[in-house]
Coordinates of C-alpha atoms and ligand atoms in Angstrom, one line a residue:
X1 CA 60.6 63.0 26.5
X2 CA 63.0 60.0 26.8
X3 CA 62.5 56.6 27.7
X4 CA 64.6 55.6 30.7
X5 CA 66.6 53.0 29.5
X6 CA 65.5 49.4 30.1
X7 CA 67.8 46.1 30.2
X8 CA 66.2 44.0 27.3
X9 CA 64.8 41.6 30.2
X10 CA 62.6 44.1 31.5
X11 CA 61.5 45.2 28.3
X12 CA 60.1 41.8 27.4
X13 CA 58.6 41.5 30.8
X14 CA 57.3 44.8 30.3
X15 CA 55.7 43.6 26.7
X16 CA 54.0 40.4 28.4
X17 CA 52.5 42.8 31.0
X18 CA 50.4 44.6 28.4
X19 CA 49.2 41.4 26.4
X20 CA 47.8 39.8 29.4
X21 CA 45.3 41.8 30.7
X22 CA 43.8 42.2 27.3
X23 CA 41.2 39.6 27.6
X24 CA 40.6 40.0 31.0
X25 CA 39.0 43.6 30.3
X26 CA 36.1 42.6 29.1
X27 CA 35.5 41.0 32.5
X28 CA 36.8 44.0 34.8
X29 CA 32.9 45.0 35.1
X30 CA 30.1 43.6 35.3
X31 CA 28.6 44.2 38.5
X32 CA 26.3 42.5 40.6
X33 CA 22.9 44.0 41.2
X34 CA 22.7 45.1 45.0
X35 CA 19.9 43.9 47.5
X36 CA 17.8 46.6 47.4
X37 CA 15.6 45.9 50.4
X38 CA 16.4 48.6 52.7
X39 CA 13.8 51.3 51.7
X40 CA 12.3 51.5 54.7
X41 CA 15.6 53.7 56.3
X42 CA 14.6 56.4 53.8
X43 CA 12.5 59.0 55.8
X44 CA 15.8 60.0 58.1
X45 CA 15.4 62.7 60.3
X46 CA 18.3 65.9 60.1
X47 CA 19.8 65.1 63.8
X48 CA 23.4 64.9 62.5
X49 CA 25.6 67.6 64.9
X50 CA 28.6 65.1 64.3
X51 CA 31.4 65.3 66.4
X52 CA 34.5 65.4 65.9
X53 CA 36.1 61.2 67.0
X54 CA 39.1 62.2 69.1
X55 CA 42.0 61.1 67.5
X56 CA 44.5 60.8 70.6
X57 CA 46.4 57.6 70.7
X58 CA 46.8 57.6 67.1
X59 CA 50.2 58.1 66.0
X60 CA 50.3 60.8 64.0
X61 CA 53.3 60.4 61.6
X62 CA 52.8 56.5 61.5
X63 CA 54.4 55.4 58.6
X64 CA 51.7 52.6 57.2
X65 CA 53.5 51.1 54.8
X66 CA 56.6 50.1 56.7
X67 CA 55.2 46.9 58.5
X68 CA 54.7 43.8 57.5
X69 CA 51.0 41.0 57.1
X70 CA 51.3 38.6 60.4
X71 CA 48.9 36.3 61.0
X72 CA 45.2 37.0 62.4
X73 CA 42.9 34.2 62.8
X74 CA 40.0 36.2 63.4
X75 CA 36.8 36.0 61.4
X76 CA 36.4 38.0 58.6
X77 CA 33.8 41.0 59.0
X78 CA 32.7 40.4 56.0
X79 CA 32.2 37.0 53.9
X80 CA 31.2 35.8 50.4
X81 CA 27.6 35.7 51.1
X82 CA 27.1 38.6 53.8
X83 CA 28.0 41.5 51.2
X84 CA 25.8 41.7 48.6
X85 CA 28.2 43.8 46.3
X86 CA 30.7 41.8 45.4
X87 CA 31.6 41.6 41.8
X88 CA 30.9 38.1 40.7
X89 CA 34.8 37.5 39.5
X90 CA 36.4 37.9 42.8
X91 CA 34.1 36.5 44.9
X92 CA 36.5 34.4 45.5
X93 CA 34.3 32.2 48.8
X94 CA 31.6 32.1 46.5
X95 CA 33.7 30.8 43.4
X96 CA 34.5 27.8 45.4
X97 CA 38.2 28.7 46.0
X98 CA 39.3 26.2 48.5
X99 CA 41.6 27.3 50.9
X100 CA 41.0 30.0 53.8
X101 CA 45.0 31.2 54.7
X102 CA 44.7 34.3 52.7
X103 CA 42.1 35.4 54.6
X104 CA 43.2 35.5 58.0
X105 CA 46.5 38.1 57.8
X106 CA 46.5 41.7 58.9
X107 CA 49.0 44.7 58.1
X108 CA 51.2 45.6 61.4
X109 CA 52.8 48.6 60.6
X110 CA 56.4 49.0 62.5
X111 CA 55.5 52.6 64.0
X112 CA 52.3 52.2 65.6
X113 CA 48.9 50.1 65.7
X114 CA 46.5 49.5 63.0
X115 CA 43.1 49.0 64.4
X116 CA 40.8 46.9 63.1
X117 CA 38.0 47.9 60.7
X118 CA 35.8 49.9 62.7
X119 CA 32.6 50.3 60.1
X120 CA 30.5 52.7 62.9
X121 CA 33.5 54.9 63.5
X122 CA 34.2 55.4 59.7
X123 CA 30.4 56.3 59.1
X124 CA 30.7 58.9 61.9
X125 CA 33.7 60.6 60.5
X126 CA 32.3 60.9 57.4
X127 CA 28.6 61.7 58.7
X128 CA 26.9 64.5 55.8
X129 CA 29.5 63.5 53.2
X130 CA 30.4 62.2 49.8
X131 CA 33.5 59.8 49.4
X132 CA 34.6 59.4 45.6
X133 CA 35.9 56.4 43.9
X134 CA 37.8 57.4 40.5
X135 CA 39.5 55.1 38.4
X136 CA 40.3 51.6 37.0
X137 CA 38.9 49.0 38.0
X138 CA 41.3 48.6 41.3
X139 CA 39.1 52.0 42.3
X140 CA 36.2 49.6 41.9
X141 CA 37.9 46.9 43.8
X142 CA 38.6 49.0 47.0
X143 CA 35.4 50.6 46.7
X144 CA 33.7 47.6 47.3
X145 CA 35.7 46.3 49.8
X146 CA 34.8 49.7 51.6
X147 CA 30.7 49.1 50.8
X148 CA 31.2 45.7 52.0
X149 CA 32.9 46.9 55.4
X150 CA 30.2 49.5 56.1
X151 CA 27.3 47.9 55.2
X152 CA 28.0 45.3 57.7
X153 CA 27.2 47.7 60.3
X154 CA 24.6 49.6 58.2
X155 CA 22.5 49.0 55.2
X156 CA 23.6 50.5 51.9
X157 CA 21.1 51.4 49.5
X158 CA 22.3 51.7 45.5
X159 CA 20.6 54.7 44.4
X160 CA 22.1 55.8 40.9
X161 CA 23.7 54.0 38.4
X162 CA 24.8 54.9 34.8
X163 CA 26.7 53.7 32.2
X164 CA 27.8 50.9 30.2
X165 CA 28.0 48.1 32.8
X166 CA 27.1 50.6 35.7
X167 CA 30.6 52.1 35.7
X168 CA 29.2 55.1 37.4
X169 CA 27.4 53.8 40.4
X170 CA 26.1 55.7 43.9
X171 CA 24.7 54.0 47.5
X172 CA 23.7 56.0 50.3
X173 CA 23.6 55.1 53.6
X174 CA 20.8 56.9 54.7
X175 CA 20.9 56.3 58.5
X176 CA 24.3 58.6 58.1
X177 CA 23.5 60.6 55.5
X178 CA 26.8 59.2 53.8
X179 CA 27.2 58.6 50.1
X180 CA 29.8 56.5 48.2
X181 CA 30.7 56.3 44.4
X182 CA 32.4 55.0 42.2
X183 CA 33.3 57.2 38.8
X184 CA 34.6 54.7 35.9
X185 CA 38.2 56.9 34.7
X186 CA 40.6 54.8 34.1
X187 CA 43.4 57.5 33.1
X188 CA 41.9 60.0 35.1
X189 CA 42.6 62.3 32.1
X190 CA 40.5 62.4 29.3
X191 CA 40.9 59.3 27.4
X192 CA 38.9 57.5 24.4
X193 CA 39.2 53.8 25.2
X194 CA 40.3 52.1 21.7
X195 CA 37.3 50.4 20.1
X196 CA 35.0 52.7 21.5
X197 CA 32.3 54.5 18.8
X198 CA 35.3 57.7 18.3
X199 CA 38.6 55.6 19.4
X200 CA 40.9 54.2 17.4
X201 CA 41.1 50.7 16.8
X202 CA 43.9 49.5 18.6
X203 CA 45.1 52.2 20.4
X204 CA 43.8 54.5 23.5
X205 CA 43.8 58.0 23.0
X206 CA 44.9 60.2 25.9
X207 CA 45.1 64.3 26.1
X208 CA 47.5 64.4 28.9
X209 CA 46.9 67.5 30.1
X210 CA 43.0 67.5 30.3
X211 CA 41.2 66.4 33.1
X212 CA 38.7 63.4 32.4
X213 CA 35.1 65.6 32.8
X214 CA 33.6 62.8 34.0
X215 CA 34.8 63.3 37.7
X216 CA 36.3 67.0 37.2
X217 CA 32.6 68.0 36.7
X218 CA 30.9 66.2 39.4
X219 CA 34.6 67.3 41.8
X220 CA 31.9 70.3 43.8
X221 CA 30.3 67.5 45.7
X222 CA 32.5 65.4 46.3
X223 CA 34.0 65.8 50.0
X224 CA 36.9 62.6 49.5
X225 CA 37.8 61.5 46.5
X226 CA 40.1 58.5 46.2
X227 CA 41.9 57.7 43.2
X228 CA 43.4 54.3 41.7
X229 CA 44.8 54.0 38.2
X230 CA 47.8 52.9 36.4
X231 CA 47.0 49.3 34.5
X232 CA 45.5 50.8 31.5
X233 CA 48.5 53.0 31.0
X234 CA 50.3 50.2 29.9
X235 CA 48.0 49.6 26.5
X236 CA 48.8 50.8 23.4
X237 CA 47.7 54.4 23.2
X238 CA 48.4 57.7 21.2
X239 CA 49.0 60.8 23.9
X240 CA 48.3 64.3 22.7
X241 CA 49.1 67.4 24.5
X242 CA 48.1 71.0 24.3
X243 CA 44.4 70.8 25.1
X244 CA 41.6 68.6 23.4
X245 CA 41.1 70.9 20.4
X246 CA 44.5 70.5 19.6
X247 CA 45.5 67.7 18.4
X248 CA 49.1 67.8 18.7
X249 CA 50.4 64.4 19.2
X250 CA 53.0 64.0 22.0
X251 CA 53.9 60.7 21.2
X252 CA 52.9 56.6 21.1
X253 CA 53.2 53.5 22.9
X254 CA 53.2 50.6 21.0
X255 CA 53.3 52.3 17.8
X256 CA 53.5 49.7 15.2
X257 CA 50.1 49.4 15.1
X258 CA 47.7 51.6 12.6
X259 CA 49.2 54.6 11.8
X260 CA 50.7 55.0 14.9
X261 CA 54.1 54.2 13.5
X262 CA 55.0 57.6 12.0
X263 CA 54.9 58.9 16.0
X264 CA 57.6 58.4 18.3
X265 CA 57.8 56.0 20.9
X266 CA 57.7 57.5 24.3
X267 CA 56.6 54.7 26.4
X268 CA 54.3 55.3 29.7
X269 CA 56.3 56.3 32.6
X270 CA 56.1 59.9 31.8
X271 CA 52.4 60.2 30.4
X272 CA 51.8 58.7 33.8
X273 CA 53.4 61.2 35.4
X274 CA 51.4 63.9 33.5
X275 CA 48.3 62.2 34.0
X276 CA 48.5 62.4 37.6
X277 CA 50.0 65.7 37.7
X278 CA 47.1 67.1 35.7
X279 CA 43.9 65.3 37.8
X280 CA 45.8 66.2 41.3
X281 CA 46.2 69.7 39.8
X282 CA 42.6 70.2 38.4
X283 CA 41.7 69.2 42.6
X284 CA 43.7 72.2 43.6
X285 CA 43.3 74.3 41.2
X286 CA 39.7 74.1 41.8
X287 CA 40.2 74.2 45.6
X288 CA 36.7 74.2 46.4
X289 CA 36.5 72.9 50.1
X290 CA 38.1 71.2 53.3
X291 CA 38.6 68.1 50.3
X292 CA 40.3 65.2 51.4
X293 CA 42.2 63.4 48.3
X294 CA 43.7 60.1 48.2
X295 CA 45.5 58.4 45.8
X296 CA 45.9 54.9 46.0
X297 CA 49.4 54.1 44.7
X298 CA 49.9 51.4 42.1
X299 CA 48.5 47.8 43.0
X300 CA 51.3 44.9 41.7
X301 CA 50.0 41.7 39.2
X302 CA 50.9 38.9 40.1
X303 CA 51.1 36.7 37.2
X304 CA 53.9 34.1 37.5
X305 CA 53.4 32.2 34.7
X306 CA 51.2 32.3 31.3
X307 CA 48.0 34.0 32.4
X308 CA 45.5 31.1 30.8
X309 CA 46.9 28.3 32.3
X310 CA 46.5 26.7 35.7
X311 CA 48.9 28.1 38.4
X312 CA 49.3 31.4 37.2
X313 CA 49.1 33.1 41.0
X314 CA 48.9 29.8 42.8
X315 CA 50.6 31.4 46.0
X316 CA 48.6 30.8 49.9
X317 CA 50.3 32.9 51.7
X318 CA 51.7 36.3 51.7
X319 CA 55.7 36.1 50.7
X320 CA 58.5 36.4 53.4
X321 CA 60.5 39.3 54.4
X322 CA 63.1 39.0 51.4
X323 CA 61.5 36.1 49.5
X324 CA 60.8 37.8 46.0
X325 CA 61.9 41.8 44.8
X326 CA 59.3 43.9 43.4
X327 CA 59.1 44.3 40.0
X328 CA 61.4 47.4 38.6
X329 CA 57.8 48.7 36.9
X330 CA 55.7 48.7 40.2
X331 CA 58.1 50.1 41.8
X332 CA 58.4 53.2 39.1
X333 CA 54.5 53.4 39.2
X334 CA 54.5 54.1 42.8
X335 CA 57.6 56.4 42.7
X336 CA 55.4 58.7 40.2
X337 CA 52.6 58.9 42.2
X338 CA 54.3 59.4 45.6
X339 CA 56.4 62.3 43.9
X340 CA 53.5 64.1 42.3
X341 CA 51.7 63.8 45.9
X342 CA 54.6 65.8 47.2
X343 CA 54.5 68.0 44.4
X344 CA 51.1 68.8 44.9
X345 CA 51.0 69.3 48.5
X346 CA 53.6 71.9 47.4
X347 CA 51.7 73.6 45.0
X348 CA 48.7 73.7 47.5
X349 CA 50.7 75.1 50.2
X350 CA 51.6 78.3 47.4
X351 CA 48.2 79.0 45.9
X352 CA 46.2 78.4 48.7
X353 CA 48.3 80.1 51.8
X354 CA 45.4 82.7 51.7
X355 CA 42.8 80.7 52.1
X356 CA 41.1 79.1 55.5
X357 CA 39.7 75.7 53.6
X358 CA 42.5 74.1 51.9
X359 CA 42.4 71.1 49.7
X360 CA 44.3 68.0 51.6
X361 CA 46.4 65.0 49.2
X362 CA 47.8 62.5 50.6
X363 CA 49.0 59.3 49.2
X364 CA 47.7 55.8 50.2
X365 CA 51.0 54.1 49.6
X366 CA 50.0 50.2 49.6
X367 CA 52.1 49.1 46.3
X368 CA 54.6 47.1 49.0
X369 CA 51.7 45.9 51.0
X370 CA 50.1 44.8 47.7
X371 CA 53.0 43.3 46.6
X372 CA 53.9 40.8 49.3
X373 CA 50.3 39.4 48.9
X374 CA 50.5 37.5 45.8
X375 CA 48.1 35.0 47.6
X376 CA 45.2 37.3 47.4
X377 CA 43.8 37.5 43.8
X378 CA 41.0 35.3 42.3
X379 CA 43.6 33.6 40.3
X380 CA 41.5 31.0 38.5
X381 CA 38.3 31.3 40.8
X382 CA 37.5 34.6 38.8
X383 CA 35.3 32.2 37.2
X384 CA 33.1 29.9 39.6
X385 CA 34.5 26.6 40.3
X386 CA 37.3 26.5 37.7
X387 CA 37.9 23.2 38.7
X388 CA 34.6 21.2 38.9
X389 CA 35.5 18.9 35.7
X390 CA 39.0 18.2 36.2
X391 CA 41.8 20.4 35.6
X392 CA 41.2 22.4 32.2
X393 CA 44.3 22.7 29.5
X394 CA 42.9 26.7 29.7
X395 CA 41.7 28.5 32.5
X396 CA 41.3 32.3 33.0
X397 CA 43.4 33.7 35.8
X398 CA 43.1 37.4 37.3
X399 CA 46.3 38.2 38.9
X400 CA 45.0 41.6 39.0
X401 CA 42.2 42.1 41.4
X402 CA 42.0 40.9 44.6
X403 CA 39.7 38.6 46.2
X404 CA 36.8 40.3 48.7
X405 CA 37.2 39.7 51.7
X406 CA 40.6 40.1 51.3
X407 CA 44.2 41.8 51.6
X408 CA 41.9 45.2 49.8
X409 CA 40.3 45.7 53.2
X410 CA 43.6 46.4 54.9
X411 CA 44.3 50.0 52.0
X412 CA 40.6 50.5 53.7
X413 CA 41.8 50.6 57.4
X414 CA 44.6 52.7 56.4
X415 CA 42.0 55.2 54.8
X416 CA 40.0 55.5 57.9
X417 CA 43.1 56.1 59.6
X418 CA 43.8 59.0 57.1
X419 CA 39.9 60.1 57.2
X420 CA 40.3 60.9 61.1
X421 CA 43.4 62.8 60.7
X422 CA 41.3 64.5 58.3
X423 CA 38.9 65.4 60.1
X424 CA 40.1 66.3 63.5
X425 CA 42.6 68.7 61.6
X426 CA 39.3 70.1 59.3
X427 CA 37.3 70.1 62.8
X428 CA 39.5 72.8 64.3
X429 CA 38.5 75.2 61.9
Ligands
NAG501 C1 57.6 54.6 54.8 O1 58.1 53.3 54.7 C2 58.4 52.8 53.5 C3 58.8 51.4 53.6 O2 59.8 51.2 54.5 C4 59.5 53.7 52.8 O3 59.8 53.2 51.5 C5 59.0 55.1 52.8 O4 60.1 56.0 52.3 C6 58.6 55.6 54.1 N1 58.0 56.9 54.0 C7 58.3 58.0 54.7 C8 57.6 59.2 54.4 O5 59.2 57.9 55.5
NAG502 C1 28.9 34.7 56.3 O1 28.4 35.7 57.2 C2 27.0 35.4 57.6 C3 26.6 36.6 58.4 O2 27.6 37.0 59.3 C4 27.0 34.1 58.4 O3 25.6 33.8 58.8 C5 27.5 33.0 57.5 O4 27.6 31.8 58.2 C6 28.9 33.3 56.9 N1 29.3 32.4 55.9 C7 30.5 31.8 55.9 C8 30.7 30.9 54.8 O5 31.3 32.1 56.7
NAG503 C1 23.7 62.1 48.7 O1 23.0 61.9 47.5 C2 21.6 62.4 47.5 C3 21.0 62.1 46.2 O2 21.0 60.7 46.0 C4 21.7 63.9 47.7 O3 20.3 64.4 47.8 C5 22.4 64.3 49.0 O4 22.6 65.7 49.1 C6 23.8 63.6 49.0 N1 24.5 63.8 50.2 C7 25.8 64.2 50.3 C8 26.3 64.3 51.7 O5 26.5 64.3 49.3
NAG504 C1 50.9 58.9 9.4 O1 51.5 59.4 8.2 C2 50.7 59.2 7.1 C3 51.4 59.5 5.8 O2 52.4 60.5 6.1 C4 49.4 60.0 7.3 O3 48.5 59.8 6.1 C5 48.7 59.6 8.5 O4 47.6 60.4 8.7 C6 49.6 59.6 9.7 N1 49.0 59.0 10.8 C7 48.6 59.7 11.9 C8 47.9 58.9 12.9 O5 48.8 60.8 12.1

């Protein structure tokens, strides 16, 4: 279990990364209550033969994330005040953010075409089913770009929520019989979050190789399940291995806090690694159904400067082929999760040869389309109108999330792209 080694630059960089998020947690959640005036779809009739969408014309081995953002000066399909599900903090129209730019790009991939949005066609695919959001707060973030997407087409109805600032949330949209969630994991294995009534203090504790319950229990009805994680990895935490009843410690990261010191540390990369190893491999294990499972790979910050001051994502526009590397750390994220995806597929193609329903995992790779759009978080405009008084000495800045509508809806067209392919290879059966 060794650290890769690090020139001393990325280290500090590395160190920075996990302080300035800290106070922004408290703000990852709380979410907006959703217009609730669409009772009246309730009493649906069962007339739902769906068919399966052709798929021809769509490129089947499109790579998606070899293209690059060009400019689209369409309207939105969605805006500030037309989605009623938009967390407050990046509501970015709302918030009084001023200028439009970031708005109006779209993803071309090289390979092939990327339609447009199409909120009908992505209810019909996924007519009868259940489609899964588990993780962080990025899981959030797409999931309500996605809610926002369909519901302009059809009304969504919220119809559970639970939890400590509704982390676990479900709408329905009845006309379709479709269901969306989201499920509040942000290690995808079992973790107690520091501060929490049984956590430590100051650091997270993680059982790498247990499953968070929390989505493996609820996994029977879920018929997509998409995953986002990978910012919370970076907090200080204590990782034990060997099952939760066993509490043998595998290691630290950031140790010199508590009594965390006598551990070694082992930094994230490979707890990562094991994390997503062990949720992917409770899916298949499990193998319960036709499953589509998507994991969304790691979303890029964007902070350029110190995270409480003015300016600290200030781009407007995506950046230009070449303009600016990605960071050694997003790029390792993304590496893990692509490789585990393979790995995964390769264990599903040995235990489940025998069987006619067969998990599918595929990886929504969107940490280089994430990357080049450091124009498209809330920056200061997390909070509403940052600005009216002047300029303040400290302001709040999420380089983390991304603005709705936004550069989030375009992982959302690449999902319905993966959806159909889904489906029509599902269908045949
Ligand atoms: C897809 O394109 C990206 C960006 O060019 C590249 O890094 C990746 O390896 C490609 N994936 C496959 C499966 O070819
Ligand atoms: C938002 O969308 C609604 C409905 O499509 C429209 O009436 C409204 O003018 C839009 N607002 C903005 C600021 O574009
Ligand atoms: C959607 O959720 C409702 C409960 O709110 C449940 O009765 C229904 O079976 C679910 N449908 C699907 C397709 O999961
Ligand atoms: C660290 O070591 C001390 C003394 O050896 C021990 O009392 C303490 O419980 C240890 N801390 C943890 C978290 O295991």
């Amino acid at each position: 279990m060794k650290q890769p080694q690090f020139p001393l630059k990325k280290l500090i960089t590395w160190a920075l990364y996990a302080l300035i998020p800290l106070a922004l947690f408290h703000l990852y959640f709380y979410p907006l209550p959703l217009q609730q005036n669409q009772k009246q779809q309730q009493q649906q009739q069962q007339h739902h033969h769906h068919k399966v969408l052709s798929t021809k014309g769509i490129s089947r081995n499109c790579n998606y994330t070899d293209g690059r953002w060009v400019q689209d000066h369409r309207p939105t399909i969605y805006n500030g005040t037309s989605c009623g599900t938009i967390k407050d903090g990046q509501n970015c129209m709302a918030h009084g953010r001023p200028d439009t730019g970031y708005l109006h790009w779209r993803w071309q991939p090289r390979q092939c075409k990327l339609p447009r949005f199409n909120p009908l066609t992505f209810l019909n695919l996924i007519r009868n089913k259940h489609i899964a959001f588990v993780g962080d707060s990025l899981a959030r973030n797409q999931l309500e770009s996605l809610l926002c997407l369909l519901s302009s087409a059809s009304p969504a109805e919220l119809v559970y929520k639970n939890g400590e600032d509704n982390k676990f949330r479900r709408w329905s949209f009845s006309e379709y019989q479709v269901n969306v969630s989201v499920f509040w994991s942000p290690f995808l294995i079992k973790g107690v979050e520091k501060g929490s009534d049984y956590g430590l203090k100051n650091h997270n504790k993680l059982f790498v190789d247990v499953a968070d319950e929390k989505w493996a229990s609820e996994l029977h009805g879920f018929d997509v399940i998409v995953f986002s994680v990978g910012h919370w990895f970076l907090h200080p935490a204590i990782y034990y291995e060997g099952g939760e009843e066993n509490e043998n410690v595998l290691g630290c990261h950031h140790c010199r806090e508590e009594n965390a010191f006598n551990h070694t540390e082992i930094g994230f990369f490979d707890v990562f690694r094991k994390a997503v190893r062990t949720s992917l491999h409770e899916v298949v294990r499990k193998g319960l159904n036709d499953q589509l499972v998507v994991l969304t790979t790691f979303s890029p910050a964007h902070f350029e400067g110190e995270w409480d001051k003015a300016g600290a994502c200030p781009k407007t526009e995506p950046y230009k082929e070449g303009e600016k590397g990605m960071e050694y750390m997003d790029m390792e994220m993304r590496k893990i999760e692509v490789d585990e995806v393979e790995r995964a597929k390769k264990e599903i193609e040995e235990k489940m040869m025998m069987k006619k329903k067969k998990v599918k995992i595929e990886a929504l790779d969107v940490t280089r389309i994430a990357w080049l759009r450091g124009d498209g978080h809330p920056g200061p405009y997390m909070h509403a109108f940052p600005f009216a008084n002047g300029v303040p000495e400290r302001v709040q800045n999420d380089c983390v999330h991304w603005c709705l509508p936004g550069p989030i809806d375009a992982w959302n067209e690449i999902l319905l792209q993966m959806v159909k392919r889904w489906r029509d290879q599902t269908g045949k059966r």
